[in-house]
Amino acid sequence: MEEMVVATSDEQPEGGRGFRPLPSNGICGRLGDKWTVQVLWHLSRAGAERLRFSALKKEIDGITQRMLTLALRNLERDGLVARYYFPEVPPRVEYELTDMGSGMLRALEGINSWLMENLSRIEENRRVYDDAEQR
Amino acid sequence: MEEMVVATSDEQPEGGRGFRPLPSNGICGRLGDKWTVQVLWHLSRAGAERLRFSALKKEIDGITQRMLTLALRNLERDGLVARYYFPEVPPRVEYELTDMGSGMLRALEGINSWLMENLSRIEENRRVYDDAEQR
DNA sequence: CAGAATCCATCGAGATACTG
DNA sequence: CAGTATCTCGATGGATTCTG
């Protein structure tokens, strides 16, 4: 296999030869948290249509207002999601994926399909392992 | 884009039509934590050669014994890493990627290369966003 | 409606000390 | 050498209340 350099998001003194290999927090900061990918996915699912805050909250099972707000803020900060605020009464806010956001989602397809294919095997491995340990 | 179904690792009542879309914890449980991918990467970097616990600890910058132990246990449990224990004095333990483990690492290349290409832009977006907010 | 602000329980993870 | 066992602290995430 071609030597794989794993991306990082930390600021650190440059090592010397190009990118420093190795991530600091899983794949990349926010990608590992509980809601970020779900938010991205629901936005992409809506296609060109923008989604309102309440629509997202309704669609994403179990997310709280606070968590949705935080996830959206971080995504907006990174430039993965665009936020459109309409100062009406009551206020209306719409969200949509940026090109960068949908690009990232596409880049996730590899690992996602791998997981779809292998999750059952992983779960089986876990069962076997757990049964063997506790005795 | 083809409708993308995001894999989950949770057990939950089946929704109805095949896989339930949406992950429960980022991409998949352990993938989002701080050390797992780094351990995988270092093992793959060693190629066919197995690595000892101490070698891994030396190579992975900043990891503690405890965190390395936990990461390896979880990977072993999932069937992504194989553990070879030699009951000598002093004890020797060697680790290597399983086929499944290297498969998963290959599946991560998409998101990894995307991150390599886009990290600087993300960081720039964050700077702009942060400067605009605090005033 | 779309949040901001608190408070609080839990968990990840680091540091340290000990052991077969 | 390759772990365990504790302890601790900070971050994450949930529930709840308040507001422009």
Coordinates of C-alpha atoms (C1' of nucleotides) in Angstrom, one line a residue:
Chain A
M1 CA 0.0 0.0 0.0
E2 CA 1.1 3.5 -0.7
E3 CA 2.3 5.1 2.5
M4 CA -0.7 6.8 4.0
V5 CA -0.3 10.1 5.7
V6 CA -3.0 10.8 8.3
A7 CA -4.2 14.3 8.5
T8 CA -4.2 16.3 11.7
S9 CA -5.9 19.4 12.7
D10 CA -3.5 20.6 15.4
E11 CA -1.1 23.4 15.1
Q12 CA 2.4 22.1 15.7
P13 CA 5.9 23.0 14.6
E14 CA 6.5 21.6 11.1
G15 CA 8.3 18.3 11.2
G16 CA 10.5 18.9 8.2
R17 CA 9.2 16.9 5.2
G18 CA 5.8 18.1 4.2
F19 CA 2.8 17.1 6.3
R20 CA 3.2 15.8 9.8
P21 CA 1.6 12.3 9.8
L22 CA -0.9 11.3 12.5
P23 CA -4.1 12.8 13.7
S24 CA -4.5 14.2 17.1
N25 CA -8.1 13.4 17.7
G26 CA -9.5 10.5 15.7
I27 CA -10.0 11.4 12.1
C28 CA -10.4 15.1 12.6
G29 CA -11.7 17.0 15.6
R30 CA -15.4 17.2 15.1
L31 CA -15.8 14.2 12.9
G32 CA -15.7 11.9 15.8
D33 CA -18.4 13.5 17.9
K34 CA -21.8 12.3 18.3
W35 CA -23.9 14.5 16.0
T36 CA -21.8 16.2 13.4
V37 CA -22.0 13.5 10.7
Q38 CA -25.7 13.0 11.3
V39 CA -26.3 16.7 10.7
L40 CA -24.3 16.7 7.5
W41 CA -26.1 13.7 6.3
H42 CA -29.5 15.0 6.9
L43 CA -28.6 18.3 5.1
S44 CA -27.3 16.4 2.1
R45 CA -30.4 14.2 2.1
A46 CA -32.4 17.4 1.6
G47 CA -30.5 18.0 -1.6
A48 CA -30.8 21.6 -2.8
E49 CA -33.5 22.4 -0.3
R50 CA -32.5 24.3 2.8
L51 CA -33.5 23.0 6.2
R52 CA -34.8 24.9 9.1
F53 CA -33.5 24.4 12.6
S54 CA -36.7 22.9 13.8
A55 CA -36.8 20.5 10.8
L56 CA -33.4 19.3 11.5
K57 CA -34.2 18.8 15.1
K58 CA -37.3 16.8 14.2
E59 CA -35.4 14.6 11.8
I60 CA -32.4 13.8 13.9
D61 CA -33.6 11.3 16.4
G62 CA -32.7 12.2 20.0
I63 CA -30.7 15.4 19.5
T64 CA -31.3 18.2 21.9
Q65 CA -31.6 21.9 20.9
R66 CA -28.3 22.5 22.6
M67 CA -26.4 19.8 20.7
L68 CA -27.9 20.7 17.4
T69 CA -26.9 24.3 17.9
L70 CA -23.4 23.4 18.8
A71 CA -23.0 21.0 15.9
L72 CA -24.3 23.6 13.4
R73 CA -22.1 26.3 14.9
N74 CA -19.0 24.2 14.5
L75 CA -20.0 23.2 11.0
E76 CA -20.6 26.8 10.0
R77 CA -17.3 27.8 11.5
D78 CA -15.5 25.3 9.4
G79 CA -17.3 26.4 6.3
L80 CA -19.1 23.1 5.8
V81 CA -22.6 24.5 6.4
A82 CA -24.1 27.8 5.4
R83 CA -26.5 29.6 7.7
Y84 CA -29.2 31.9 6.5
Y85 CA -30.8 34.1 9.1
F86 CA -34.1 35.9 8.4
P87 CA -34.9 38.5 11.0
E88 CA -38.6 38.0 11.0
V89 CA -41.0 37.4 13.8
P90 CA -40.8 34.6 14.6
P91 CA -37.3 34.3 13.4
R92 CA -36.4 31.8 10.6
V93 CA -33.0 30.2 10.1
E94 CA -32.2 27.9 7.3
Y95 CA -29.2 25.7 6.8
E96 CA -27.6 24.1 3.8
L97 CA -24.4 22.2 2.9
T98 CA -21.7 24.2 1.3
D99 CA -19.7 22.6 -1.6
M100 CA -17.0 21.9 0.9
G101 CA -19.5 20.1 3.1
S102 CA -20.9 17.9 0.4
G103 CA -17.3 17.2 -0.7
M104 CA -16.5 16.0 2.8
L105 CA -19.5 13.8 2.9
R106 CA -18.5 12.2 -0.4
A107 CA -15.1 11.6 1.0
L108 CA -16.7 9.7 3.8
E109 CA -18.3 7.2 1.5
G110 CA -15.4 4.9 1.6
I111 CA -15.3 4.3 5.3
N112 CA -19.0 4.3 5.4
S113 CA -19.5 1.5 2.9
W114 CA -16.7 -0.4 4.5
L115 CA -18.5 -0.1 7.9
M116 CA -21.8 -1.2 6.3
E117 CA -20.2 -4.3 5.0
N118 CA -18.2 -5.2 8.1
L119 CA -20.3 -4.1 11.0
S120 CA -21.9 -7.5 11.5
R121 CA -18.6 -9.2 11.5
I122 CA -17.2 -6.7 14.0
E123 CA -20.2 -7.3 16.3
E124 CA -19.7 -11.0 16.0
N125 CA -16.0 -10.6 16.9
R126 CA -17.0 -8.6 20.0
R127 CA -19.4 -11.3 21.1
V128 CA -16.8 -14.0 20.8
Y129 CA -14.2 -11.9 22.6
D130 CA -16.5 -10.9 25.4
D131 CA -17.7 -14.5 25.9
A132 CA -14.1 -15.7 26.1
E133 CA -13.0 -13.2 28.7
Q134 CA -15.6 -13.4 31.4
R135 CA -15.4 -16.9 32.8
Chain B
M1 CA -25.5 11.8 -5.3
E2 CA -26.6 8.2 -4.6
E3 CA -28.4 8.2 -1.3
M4 CA -25.8 7.5 1.3
V5 CA -26.6 5.4 4.2
V6 CA -24.5 6.0 7.2
A7 CA -23.5 3.0 9.3
T8 CA -24.3 2.6 12.9
S9 CA -23.0 0.4 15.6
D10 CA -25.9 0.6 18.0
E11 CA -28.4 -2.1 18.5
Q12 CA -31.9 -0.7 17.9
P13 CA -35.2 -2.0 16.6
E14 CA -35.0 -2.4 12.9
G15 CA -36.6 0.4 11.1
G16 CA -38.2 -1.5 8.2
R17 CA -36.2 -1.1 5.0
G18 CA -32.8 -2.6 5.4
F19 CA -30.2 -0.7 7.3
R20 CA -31.1 2.0 9.7
P21 CA -29.4 5.2 8.4
L22 CA -27.4 7.3 10.8
P23 CA -24.5 6.7 13.1
S24 CA -24.8 6.9 16.8
N25 CA -21.4 8.1 17.6
G26 CA -19.6 9.9 14.8
I27 CA -18.4 7.5 12.1
C28 CA -18.4 4.5 14.3
G29 CA -17.7 4.1 18.0
R30 CA -14.0 3.8 18.4
L31 CA -13.0 5.5 15.1
G32 CA -13.6 8.9 16.6
D33 CA -11.5 8.5 19.7
K34 CA -8.1 10.0 20.2
W35 CA -5.7 7.1 19.6
T36 CA -7.3 4.3 17.6
V37 CA -6.5 5.4 14.1
Q38 CA -3.0 6.3 15.1
V39 CA -2.4 2.8 16.4
L40 CA -3.8 1.3 13.2
W41 CA -1.7 3.6 11.1
H42 CA 1.5 2.7 13.0
L43 CA 0.9 -1.0 12.7
S44 CA 0.2 -0.7 9.0
R45 CA 3.4 1.3 8.6
A46 CA 5.3 -1.6 10.0
G47 CA 4.1 -3.7 7.1
A48 CA 4.4 -7.4 7.6
E49 CA 6.5 -6.8 10.7
R50 CA 4.8 -7.2 14.0
L51 CA 5.3 -4.5 16.6
R52 CA 5.8 -4.9 20.3
F53 CA 3.9 -2.9 22.9
S54 CA 6.9 -0.8 23.8
A55 CA 7.7 -0.1 20.2
L56 CA 4.2 1.2 19.6
K57 CA 4.4 3.3 22.7
K58 CA 7.7 4.8 21.6
E59 CA 6.4 5.6 18.1
I60 CA 3.1 7.1 19.1
D61 CA 3.8 10.5 20.4
G62 CA 2.2 11.3 23.7
I63 CA 0.3 8.1 24.3
T64 CA 0.2 6.7 27.8
Q65 CA 0.5 3.0 28.6
R66 CA -3.1 3.0 29.7
M67 CA -4.4 4.5 26.6
L68 CA -2.3 2.3 24.3
T69 CA -3.5 -0.8 26.2
L70 CA -7.2 0.3 25.9
A71 CA -6.9 1.1 22.2
L72 CA -5.2 -2.2 21.5
R73 CA -7.8 -4.1 23.5
N74 CA -10.7 -2.6 21.6
L75 CA -9.0 -3.2 18.3
E76 CA -8.3 -6.7 19.2
R77 CA -11.9 -7.2 20.3
D78 CA -13.2 -5.9 17.0
G79 CA -10.9 -8.2 15.1
L80 CA -8.8 -5.4 13.6
V81 CA -5.6 -6.2 15.4
A82 CA -4.1 -9.5 16.3
R83 CA -2.3 -10.0 19.6
Y84 CA 0.5 -12.5 20.1
Y85 CA 1.5 -13.2 23.6
F86 CA 4.8 -15.0 24.5
P87 CA 4.9 -16.1 28.1
E88 CA 8.6 -15.5 28.6
V89 CA 10.5 -13.5 31.2
P90 CA 10.2 -10.7 30.6
P91 CA 7.0 -11.1 28.7
R92 CA 6.8 -10.2 25.1
V93 CA 3.7 -9.2 23.2
E94 CA 3.5 -8.5 19.5
Y95 CA 0.7 -6.8 17.5
E96 CA -0.2 -6.8 13.9
L97 CA -3.0 -5.6 11.7
T98 CA -5.5 -8.3 10.6
D99 CA -6.7 -8.3 7.0
M100 CA -9.9 -6.6 8.3
G101 CA -7.8 -3.9 10.0
S102 CA -5.8 -3.1 6.9
G103 CA -9.1 -3.1 5.0
M104 CA -10.5 -0.5 7.3
L105 CA -7.4 1.6 7.0
R106 CA -7.7 1.5 3.2
A107 CA -11.3 2.6 3.6
L108 CA -10.2 5.6 5.5
E109 CA -8.0 6.9 2.7
G110 CA -10.8 8.9 1.1
I111 CA -11.6 11.0 4.1
N112 CA -7.9 11.2 5.0
S113 CA -6.9 12.6 1.7
W114 CA -9.8 15.0 1.7
L115 CA -8.7 16.3 5.0
M116 CA -5.1 16.7 3.8
E117 CA -6.4 18.8 1.0
N118 CA -8.9 20.9 2.9
L119 CA -7.4 21.3 6.4
S120 CA -5.8 24.6 5.6
R121 CA -9.0 26.0 4.2
I122 CA -10.9 24.8 7.3
E123 CA -8.4 26.5 9.5
E124 CA -8.7 29.7 7.6
N125 CA -12.5 29.5 7.8
R126 CA -12.2 29.2 11.5
R127 CA -9.9 32.2 11.8
V128 CA -12.3 34.3 9.8
Y129 CA -15.3 33.1 11.8
D130 CA -13.6 33.7 15.2
D131 CA -12.4 37.2 14.2
A132 CA -15.9 38.2 13.2
E133 CA -17.6 37.0 16.4
Q134 CA -15.6 38.4 19.2
R135 CA -15.9 42.2 19.0
Chain C
dC1 C1' -38.8 29.8 16.3
dA2 C1' -34.3 29.5 17.3
dG3 C1' -31.6 30.0 20.2
dA4 C1' -28.7 31.4 24.9
dA5 C1' -27.6 30.4 29.7
dT6 C1' -27.2 27.2 33.6
dC7 C1' -26.7 23.3 36.1
dC8 C1' -25.4 18.6 36.4
dA9 C1' -24.1 13.6 35.5
dT10 C1' -21.0 11.0 33.0
dC11 C1' -17.0 9.7 30.6
dG12 C1' -12.6 10.1 28.4
dA13 C1' -8.1 10.5 29.3
dG14 C1' -3.8 11.9 31.9
dA15 C1' -0.7 11.0 35.8
dT16 C1' 1.0 8.0 39.0
dA17 C1' 2.0 3.8 41.4
dC18 C1' 2.2 -1.1 41.6
dT19 C1' 2.9 -6.2 39.6
dG20 C1' 3.5 -11.1 37.3
Chain D
dC1 C1' 8.2 -5.8 29.5
dA2 C1' 3.6 -5.3 29.4
dG3 C1' 0.5 -4.5 31.6
dT4 C1' -3.4 -3.2 36.2
dA5 C1' -5.3 -0.3 39.5
dT6 C1' -6.5 4.2 41.3
dC7 C1' -7.2 9.0 41.3
dT8 C1' -8.3 13.1 39.4
dC9 C1' -9.7 16.7 36.2
dG10 C1' -11.7 18.6 32.2
dA11 C1' -14.6 18.0 28.4
dT12 C1' -18.9 16.1 26.5
dG13 C1' -23.5 15.8 26.5
dG14 C1' -28.3 15.9 28.6
dA15 C1' -32.2 18.4 31.0
dT16 C1' -34.2 22.6 32.0
dT17 C1' -35.3 27.4 32.0
dC18 C1' -35.3 31.8 29.9
dT19 C1' -35.6 35.3 25.8
dG20 C1' -35.4 38.4 21.3

